[in-house]
């Protein structure tokens, strides 16, 4: 998938665990794990807002776009 | 109040499906007895009894299969998880069974044509088509559910 979620990197920088962040963001640890492991298909703006507030970062710190290999520019 | 009403409806639907399933099995087993001992020769010629027995047993098995599959789909509904790929395949199998019944009764045209036979062929063909369309609808629903489940 072209969109990479770097949530684990930000979580390590802020020294916050999965369960703690899930509590702060008001979603289940299972759902947060889906996001962290790049399995999510979509993210709501409200969830993104809560994650950015909890980790004190910008959406660009968590989400990254990469070209597919062999993708024509 | 609405939940209680829905639970009552589910309960009666399950009861009806279970009743038809088990009584269908019993009737299928009793078909030879019914055809050869209970139906007088004034109502059915001796020459067609064997053919009727074969058609009734095979269509009975297909009908019981449809009911068994329906029971399985209903269980997933009671578990609040009906939109699964297994249900999509189950609906396709139900459609196939309905078409089998249509074909069997089309064969019946050749040795004993009645208006009721024509109606049965039409009804089960429509039921088969309905099941196929519903299978496609369920498949779309499975995709939407997966999308929703993976939306954080």
Coordinates of C-alpha atoms in Angstrom, one line a residue:
Chain A
X1 CA 0.0 0.0 0.0
X2 CA 1.5 3.5 -0.9
X3 CA 0.5 5.1 2.4
X4 CA 2.9 4.0 5.3
X5 CA 1.8 4.5 8.9
X6 CA 4.8 5.4 11.1
X7 CA 2.9 5.3 14.3
X8 CA 5.4 3.0 16.0
X9 CA 8.2 5.5 15.3
X10 CA 6.2 8.4 17.0
X11 CA 5.1 6.1 19.8
X12 CA 8.8 5.2 20.5
X13 CA 9.8 8.9 20.3
X14 CA 7.1 9.9 22.8
X15 CA 7.7 6.7 24.9
X16 CA 4.1 5.7 25.0
X17 CA 2.7 2.2 24.8
X18 CA -0.1 0.9 22.6
X19 CA -2.7 0.5 25.4
X20 CA -2.0 3.9 26.8
X21 CA -2.3 5.6 23.4
X22 CA -5.5 3.6 22.7
X23 CA -7.0 5.0 25.9
X24 CA -6.0 8.5 25.1
X25 CA -7.4 8.3 21.5
X26 CA -10.6 6.5 22.6
X27 CA -10.2 3.5 20.3
X28 CA -9.6 -0.2 21.1
X29 CA -6.0 -1.5 21.3
X30 CA -7.0 -3.9 18.6
X31 CA -7.9 -1.1 16.2
X32 CA -4.8 0.8 17.0
X33 CA -2.7 -2.3 16.3
X34 CA -4.4 -2.6 12.9
X35 CA -3.3 1.0 12.2
X36 CA 0.2 0.5 13.6
X37 CA 0.7 -2.6 11.5
X38 CA -0.4 -1.0 8.2
X39 CA -3.5 -3.2 7.9
X40 CA -6.0 -0.3 8.1
X41 CA -7.9 0.6 4.9
X42 CA -8.9 4.1 6.1
X43 CA -8.6 6.4 9.1
X44 CA -11.2 8.9 10.2
X45 CA -10.1 12.5 10.6
X46 CA -11.4 12.5 14.2
X47 CA -9.1 9.5 15.0
X48 CA -6.1 11.2 13.3
X49 CA -6.9 14.4 15.3
X50 CA -6.9 12.5 18.6
X51 CA -3.6 10.7 17.7
X52 CA -1.9 14.0 16.8
X53 CA -3.1 15.6 20.0
X54 CA -1.9 12.6 22.1
X55 CA 1.5 12.4 20.4
X56 CA 1.9 16.1 20.0
X57 CA 2.8 15.8 16.3
X58 CA 1.5 16.5 12.8
X59 CA -0.3 14.1 10.5
X60 CA 2.8 14.0 8.2
X61 CA 4.8 12.6 11.1
X62 CA 2.5 9.6 11.2
X63 CA 1.6 9.2 7.6
X64 CA 4.0 8.8 4.7
X65 CA 3.4 8.4 1.0
X66 CA 5.8 6.1 -1.0
X67 CA 5.7 5.2 -4.7
X68 CA 5.0 1.5 -5.5
X69 CA 8.0 -0.3 -7.1
X70 CA 7.7 -0.1 -10.8
X71 CA 5.1 2.7 -10.6
X72 CA 5.2 4.9 -13.7
X73 CA 5.8 8.6 -12.9
Chain B
X1 CA -39.7 -3.1 22.6
X2 CA -38.4 -3.3 19.0
X3 CA -35.6 -5.7 20.1
X4 CA -38.1 -7.9 21.9
X5 CA -40.4 -8.0 18.8
X6 CA -37.4 -8.8 16.6
X7 CA -36.3 -11.6 18.9
X8 CA -39.8 -13.1 18.8
X9 CA -39.8 -13.0 15.0
X10 CA -36.3 -14.6 14.9
X11 CA -37.6 -17.3 17.3
X12 CA -40.6 -18.2 15.1
X13 CA -38.6 -18.1 11.9
X14 CA -36.0 -20.5 13.4
X15 CA -38.8 -22.7 14.6
X16 CA -40.5 -22.8 11.2
X17 CA -37.2 -23.5 9.3
X18 CA -36.3 -26.3 11.8
X19 CA -39.8 -27.8 11.5
X20 CA -39.6 -27.8 7.7
X21 CA -36.1 -29.2 7.7
X22 CA -36.8 -32.1 9.9
X23 CA -40.3 -32.9 8.5
X24 CA -38.7 -32.6 5.0
X25 CA -36.3 -35.4 5.9
X26 CA -39.1 -37.5 7.3
X27 CA -41.2 -37.0 4.1
X28 CA -38.3 -37.8 1.8
X29 CA -37.8 -41.1 3.6
X30 CA -41.5 -41.9 3.4
X31 CA -41.9 -41.0 -0.3
X32 CA -41.7 -44.7 -1.5
X33 CA -44.4 -45.7 1.0
X34 CA -46.6 -42.8 0.0
X35 CA -46.2 -43.4 -3.8
X36 CA -46.7 -47.2 -3.7
X37 CA -49.1 -47.7 -0.8
X38 CA -51.0 -44.6 0.0
X39 CA -51.9 -43.1 -3.5
X40 CA -54.6 -45.0 -5.2
X41 CA -54.2 -46.0 -8.9
X42 CA -57.1 -43.7 -9.8
X43 CA -54.9 -40.7 -8.9
X44 CA -51.6 -42.0 -10.3
X45 CA -51.0 -44.4 -13.2
X46 CA -48.8 -47.4 -12.3
X47 CA -46.5 -46.6 -15.2
X48 CA -45.5 -43.2 -13.7
X49 CA -45.0 -44.2 -10.1
X50 CA -41.3 -45.0 -10.3
X51 CA -40.6 -41.8 -12.3
X52 CA -42.6 -39.7 -9.7
X53 CA -40.8 -41.4 -6.8
X54 CA -37.4 -40.6 -8.3
X55 CA -38.4 -36.9 -9.0
X56 CA -39.9 -36.5 -5.6
X57 CA -36.9 -38.0 -3.7
X58 CA -34.3 -36.1 -5.7
X59 CA -36.2 -32.8 -5.4
X60 CA -36.9 -33.5 -1.7
X61 CA -33.2 -34.0 -1.1
X62 CA -32.5 -30.7 -2.9
X63 CA -35.2 -28.9 -0.9
X64 CA -33.9 -30.3 2.4
X65 CA -30.4 -29.1 1.4
X66 CA -31.8 -25.6 0.8
X67 CA -33.4 -25.7 4.2
X68 CA -30.2 -26.9 5.9
X69 CA -28.2 -24.2 4.2
X70 CA -30.8 -21.6 5.2
X71 CA -30.5 -22.8 8.8
X72 CA -26.8 -22.2 8.7
X73 CA -27.3 -18.7 7.3
X74 CA -29.9 -18.0 10.0
X75 CA -27.4 -19.1 12.7
X76 CA -24.9 -16.5 11.5
X77 CA -27.7 -13.9 11.6
X78 CA -28.5 -14.8 15.2
X79 CA -24.7 -14.4 16.0
X80 CA -24.9 -10.9 14.5
X81 CA -22.4 -11.7 11.8
X82 CA -24.3 -12.6 8.6
X83 CA -22.1 -10.8 6.1
X84 CA -19.4 -13.5 5.5
X85 CA -18.0 -15.2 2.4
X86 CA -19.4 -18.5 3.7
X87 CA -22.9 -17.1 3.4
X88 CA -22.2 -15.9 -0.2
X89 CA -21.1 -19.4 -1.1
X90 CA -24.2 -20.9 0.8
X91 CA -26.5 -18.7 -1.2
X92 CA -24.9 -19.8 -4.5
X93 CA -25.3 -23.4 -3.5
X94 CA -29.0 -22.7 -2.6
X95 CA -29.5 -21.3 -6.1
X96 CA -27.9 -24.4 -7.6
X97 CA -30.3 -26.6 -5.6
X98 CA -33.3 -24.5 -6.7
X99 CA -32.3 -24.9 -10.4
X100 CA -31.9 -28.7 -9.8
X101 CA -35.5 -28.8 -8.6
X102 CA -36.6 -26.8 -11.7
X103 CA -34.8 -29.2 -14.0
X104 CA -36.3 -32.3 -12.2
X105 CA -39.8 -30.9 -12.6
X106 CA -39.1 -30.0 -16.2
X107 CA -38.2 -33.7 -16.7
X108 CA -41.6 -34.5 -15.1
X109 CA -43.3 -32.6 -18.0
X110 CA -42.3 -35.6 -20.2
X111 CA -44.2 -38.2 -18.3
X112 CA -46.9 -36.3 -16.5
X113 CA -47.7 -32.8 -17.4
X114 CA -49.8 -30.7 -15.0
X115 CA -50.2 -27.0 -14.5
X116 CA -48.8 -27.3 -11.0
X117 CA -45.6 -28.7 -12.4
X118 CA -45.2 -25.7 -14.7
X119 CA -45.8 -23.4 -11.7
X120 CA -43.2 -25.3 -9.6
X121 CA -40.6 -25.0 -12.4
X122 CA -41.3 -21.2 -12.7
X123 CA -41.2 -20.7 -8.9
X124 CA -38.0 -22.5 -8.3
X125 CA -36.3 -20.9 -11.3
X126 CA -37.2 -17.5 -9.9
X127 CA -36.1 -18.6 -6.4
X128 CA -32.7 -19.7 -7.9
X129 CA -32.3 -16.3 -9.7
X130 CA -33.3 -14.5 -6.4
X131 CA -30.6 -16.5 -4.5
X132 CA -27.9 -15.7 -7.1
X133 CA -28.7 -12.0 -6.9
X134 CA -28.8 -12.1 -3.1
X135 CA -25.4 -13.8 -3.1
X136 CA -24.0 -10.9 -5.1
X137 CA -25.6 -8.4 -2.8
X138 CA -24.0 -10.3 0.2
X139 CA -20.6 -10.3 -1.5
X140 CA -20.8 -6.5 -1.9
X141 CA -21.9 -6.2 1.8
X142 CA -18.9 -8.3 2.8
X143 CA -16.6 -5.9 1.0
X144 CA -18.2 -2.9 2.7
X145 CA -18.0 -4.6 6.1
X146 CA -14.3 -5.4 5.6
X147 CA -13.7 -1.8 4.6
X148 CA -15.6 -0.6 7.7
X149 CA -13.9 -3.1 10.0
X150 CA -10.5 -1.8 8.8
X151 CA -11.4 1.8 9.2
X152 CA -9.8 3.2 12.3

